[in-house]
Coordinates of C-alpha atoms in Angstrom, one line a residue:
Chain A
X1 CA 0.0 0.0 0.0
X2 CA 1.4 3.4 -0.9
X3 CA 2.2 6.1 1.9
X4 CA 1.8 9.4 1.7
X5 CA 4.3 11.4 3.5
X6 CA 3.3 15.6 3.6
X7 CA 6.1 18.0 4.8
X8 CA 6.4 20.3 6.8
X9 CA 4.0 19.3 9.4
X10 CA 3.2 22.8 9.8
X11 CA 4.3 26.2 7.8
X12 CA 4.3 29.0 9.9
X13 CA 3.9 32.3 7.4
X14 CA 2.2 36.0 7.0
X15 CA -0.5 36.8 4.9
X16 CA 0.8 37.6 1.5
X17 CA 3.6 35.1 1.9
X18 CA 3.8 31.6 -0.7
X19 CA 3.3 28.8 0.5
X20 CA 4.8 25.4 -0.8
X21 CA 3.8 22.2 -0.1
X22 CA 5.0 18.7 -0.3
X23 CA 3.5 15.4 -0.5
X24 CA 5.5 12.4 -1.5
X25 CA 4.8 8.9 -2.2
X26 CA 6.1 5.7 -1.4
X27 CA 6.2 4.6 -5.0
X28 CA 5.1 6.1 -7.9
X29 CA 1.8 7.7 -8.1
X30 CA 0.3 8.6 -11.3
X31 CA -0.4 12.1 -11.9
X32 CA -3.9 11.9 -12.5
X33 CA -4.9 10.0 -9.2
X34 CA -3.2 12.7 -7.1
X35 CA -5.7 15.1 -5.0
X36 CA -5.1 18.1 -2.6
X37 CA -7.9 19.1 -0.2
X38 CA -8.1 21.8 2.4
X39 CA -9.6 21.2 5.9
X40 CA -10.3 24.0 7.9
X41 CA -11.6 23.3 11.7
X42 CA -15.4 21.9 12.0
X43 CA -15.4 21.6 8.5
X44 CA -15.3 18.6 5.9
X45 CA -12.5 18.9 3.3
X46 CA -13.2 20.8 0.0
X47 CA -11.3 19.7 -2.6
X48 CA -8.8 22.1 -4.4
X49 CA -6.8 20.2 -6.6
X50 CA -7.3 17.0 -8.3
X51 CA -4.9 14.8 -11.4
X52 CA -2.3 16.7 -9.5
X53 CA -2.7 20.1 -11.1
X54 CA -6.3 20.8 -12.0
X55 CA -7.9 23.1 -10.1
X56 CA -11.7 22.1 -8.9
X57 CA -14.3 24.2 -9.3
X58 CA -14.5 27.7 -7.8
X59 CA -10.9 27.1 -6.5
X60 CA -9.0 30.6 -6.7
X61 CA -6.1 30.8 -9.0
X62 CA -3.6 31.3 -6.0
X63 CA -3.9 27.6 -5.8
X64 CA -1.9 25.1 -7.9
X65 CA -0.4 21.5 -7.9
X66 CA 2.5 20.2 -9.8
X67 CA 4.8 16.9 -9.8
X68 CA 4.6 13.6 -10.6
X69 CA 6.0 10.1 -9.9
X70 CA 6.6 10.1 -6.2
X71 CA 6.7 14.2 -5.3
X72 CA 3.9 16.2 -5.6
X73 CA 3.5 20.2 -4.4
X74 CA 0.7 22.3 -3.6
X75 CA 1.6 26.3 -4.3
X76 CA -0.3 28.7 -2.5
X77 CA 1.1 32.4 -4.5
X78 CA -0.4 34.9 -2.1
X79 CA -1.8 33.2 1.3
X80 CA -5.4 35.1 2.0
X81 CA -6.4 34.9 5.4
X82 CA -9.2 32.4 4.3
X83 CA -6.1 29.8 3.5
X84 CA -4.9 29.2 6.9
X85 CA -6.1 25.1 7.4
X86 CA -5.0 21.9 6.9
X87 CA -4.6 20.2 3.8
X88 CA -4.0 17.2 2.7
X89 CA -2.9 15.1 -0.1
X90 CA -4.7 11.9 -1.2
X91 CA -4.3 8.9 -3.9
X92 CA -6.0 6.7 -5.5
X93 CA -4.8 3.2 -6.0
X94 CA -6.1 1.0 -8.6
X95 CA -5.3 -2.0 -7.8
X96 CA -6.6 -3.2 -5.0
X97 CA -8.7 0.0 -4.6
X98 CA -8.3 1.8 -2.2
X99 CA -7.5 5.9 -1.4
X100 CA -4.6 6.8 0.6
X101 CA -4.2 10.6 2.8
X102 CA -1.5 12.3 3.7
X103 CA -1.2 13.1 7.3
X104 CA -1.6 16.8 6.7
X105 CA 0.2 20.0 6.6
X106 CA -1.2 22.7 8.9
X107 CA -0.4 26.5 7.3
X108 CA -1.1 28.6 10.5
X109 CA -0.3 32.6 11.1
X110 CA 3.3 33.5 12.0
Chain B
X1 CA -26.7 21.6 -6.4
X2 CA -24.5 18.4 -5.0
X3 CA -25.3 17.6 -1.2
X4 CA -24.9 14.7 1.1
X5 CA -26.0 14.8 4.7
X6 CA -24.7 11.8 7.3
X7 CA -27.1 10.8 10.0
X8 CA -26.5 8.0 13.2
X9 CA -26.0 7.7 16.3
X10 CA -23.4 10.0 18.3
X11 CA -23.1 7.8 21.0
X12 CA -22.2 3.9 20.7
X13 CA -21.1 1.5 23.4
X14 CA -18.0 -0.9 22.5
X15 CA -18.9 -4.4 20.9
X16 CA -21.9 -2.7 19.1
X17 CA -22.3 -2.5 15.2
X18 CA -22.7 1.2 14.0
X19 CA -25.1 2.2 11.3
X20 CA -24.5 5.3 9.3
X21 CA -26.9 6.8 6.3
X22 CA -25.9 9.6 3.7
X23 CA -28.6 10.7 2.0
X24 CA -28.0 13.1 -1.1
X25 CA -29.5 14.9 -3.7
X26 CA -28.3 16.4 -6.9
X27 CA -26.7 13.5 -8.0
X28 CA -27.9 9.7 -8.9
X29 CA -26.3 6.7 -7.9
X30 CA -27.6 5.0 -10.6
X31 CA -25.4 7.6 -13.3
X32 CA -22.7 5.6 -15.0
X33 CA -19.3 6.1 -13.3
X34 CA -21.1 7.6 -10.0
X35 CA -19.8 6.5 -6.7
X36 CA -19.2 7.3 -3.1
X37 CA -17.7 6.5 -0.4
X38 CA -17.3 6.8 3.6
X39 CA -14.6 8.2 5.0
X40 CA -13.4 9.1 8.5
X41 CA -11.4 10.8 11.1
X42 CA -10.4 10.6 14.8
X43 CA -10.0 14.3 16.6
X44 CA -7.3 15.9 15.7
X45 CA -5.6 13.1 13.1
X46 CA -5.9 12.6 9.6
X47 CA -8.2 11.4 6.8
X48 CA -8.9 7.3 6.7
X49 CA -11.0 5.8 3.7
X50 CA -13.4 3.4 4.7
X51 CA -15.4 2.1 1.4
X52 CA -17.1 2.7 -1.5
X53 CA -20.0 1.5 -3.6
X54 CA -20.7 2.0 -7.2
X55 CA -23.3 2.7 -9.8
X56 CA -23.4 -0.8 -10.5
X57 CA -23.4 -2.1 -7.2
X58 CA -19.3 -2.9 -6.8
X59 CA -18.2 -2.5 -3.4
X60 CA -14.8 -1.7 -2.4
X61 CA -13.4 -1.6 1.3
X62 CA -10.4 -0.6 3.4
X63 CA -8.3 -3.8 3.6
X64 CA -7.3 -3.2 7.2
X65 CA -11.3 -2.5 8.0
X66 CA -13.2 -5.2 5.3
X67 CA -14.1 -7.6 8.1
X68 CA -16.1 -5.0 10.1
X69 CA -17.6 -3.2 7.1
X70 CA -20.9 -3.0 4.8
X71 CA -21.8 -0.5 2.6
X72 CA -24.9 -0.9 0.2
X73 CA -27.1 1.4 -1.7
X74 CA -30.9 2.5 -1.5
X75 CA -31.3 4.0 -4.8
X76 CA -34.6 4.6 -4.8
X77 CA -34.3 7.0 -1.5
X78 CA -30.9 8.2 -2.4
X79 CA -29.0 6.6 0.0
X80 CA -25.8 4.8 1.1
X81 CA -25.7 3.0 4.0
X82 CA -22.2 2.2 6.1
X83 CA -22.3 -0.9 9.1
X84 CA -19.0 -1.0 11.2
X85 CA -19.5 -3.9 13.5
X86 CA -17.8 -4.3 17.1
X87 CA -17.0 -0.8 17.5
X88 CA -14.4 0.2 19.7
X89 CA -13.1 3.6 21.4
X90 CA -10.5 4.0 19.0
X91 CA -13.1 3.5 16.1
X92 CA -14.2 7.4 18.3
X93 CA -14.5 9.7 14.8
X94 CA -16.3 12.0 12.1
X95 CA -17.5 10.2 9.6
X96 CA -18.1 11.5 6.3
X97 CA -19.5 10.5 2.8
X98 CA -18.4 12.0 0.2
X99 CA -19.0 11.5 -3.8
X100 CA -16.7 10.1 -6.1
X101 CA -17.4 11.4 -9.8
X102 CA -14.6 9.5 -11.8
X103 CA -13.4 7.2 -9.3
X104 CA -10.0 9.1 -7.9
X105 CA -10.6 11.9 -6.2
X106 CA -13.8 13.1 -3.7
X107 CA -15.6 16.5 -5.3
X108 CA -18.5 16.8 -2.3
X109 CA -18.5 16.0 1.4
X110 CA -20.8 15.9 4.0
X111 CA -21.1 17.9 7.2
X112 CA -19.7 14.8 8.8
X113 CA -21.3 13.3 12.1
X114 CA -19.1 12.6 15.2
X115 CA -19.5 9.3 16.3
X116 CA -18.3 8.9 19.9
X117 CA -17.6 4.9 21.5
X118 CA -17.6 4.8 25.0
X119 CA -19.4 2.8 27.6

């Protein structure tokens, strides 16, 4: 079973600051079954990115994925106050089936 | 518009089997490629998939979980139904449903209901 490993486990920054964040596999992943969701407290997850670097509906433009094979990034340009959460990485496995998270990265307020 | 709403019991005792509905609307389970699937997570840890069920009726299940899990599908009232059976404290959660539109990635969620185990 793949493992998803996100670094850091928390990114202290400033409003306005970037943000990069990195999820990497235990063996290859392919690009298109690589997610990124944000969690932020007493909520479900919304997803933000999904095939590694599309953006899901309504998603802001700030937002973007990249990578492939076993290392995958979330970019946040310009963090909003909004963006401050958790957020994860997850993939999908096709055989057996199954859908694997991260353990999260939490971007807080420096 | 997409929604899915999870209903149970908040409070379990150990050894008991748990019974979870999500019921949703704007979507049919019965749509070619449609799926969804439960998910949970303990306070303050991450995200653990649970199952899923299919258009067509194909279940899928956590390998580390299958023995304890049931998921199955009331089209007709828009519903999937999750059992977990001999619940324990550490099984203590939110548990959410979520849809699956392609099969790799989960576009809506539920609110999520807390589902605590204690005796």
């Amino acid at each position: 079973e793949i493992v998803l490993t996100q670094s850091p486990g928390t990114l202290s920054l400033s409003p306005g600051e970037r943000a990069t964040l990195s999820c990497r596999a235990s063996q290859s992943v392919s690009s298109s079954y690589l997610a990124w969701y944000q969690q932020k407290p007493g909520q479900a997850p919304r997803l933000l990115i999904y095939g590694a670097s599309s953006r899901a509906t309504g998603i802001p433009d700030r937002f973007s994925g990249s990578g492939s094979g076993t290392d995958f990034t979330l970019t946040i340009s310009r963090l909003e106050p909004e963006d401050f959460a958790v957020y994860y990485c997850q993939q999908y496995g096709s055989s057996p089936r199954t859908y694997t998270f991260g353990q999260g990265t939490k971007v807080e307020i420096k | 518009q997409v929604t899915l709403k999870e209903s149970g019991p908040a409070l379990v005792k150990p050894t008991q089997t748990l019974t979870l509905t999500c019921t949703f609307s704007g979507f049919s389970l019965t749509t070619n490629g449609m799926r969804v699937s439960w998910i949970r997570q303990p306070p303050g840890k991450a995200l653990e998939w649970l199952a899923r069920i299919d258009w067509d009726d194909d279940k899928f299940y956590n390998t580390s979980l299958n023995t304890r899990l049931t998921i199955s599908k009331d089209t007709s009232k828009n519903q999937v139904v999750l059992t977990m059976t001999n619940m324990d404290p550490v099984d203590t959660a939110t548990y959410y449903c979520a849809r699956i539109p392609t099969g790799t990635y989960f576009d809506f969620w539920g609110q999520g209901a807390l589902v605590t185990v204690s005796s």
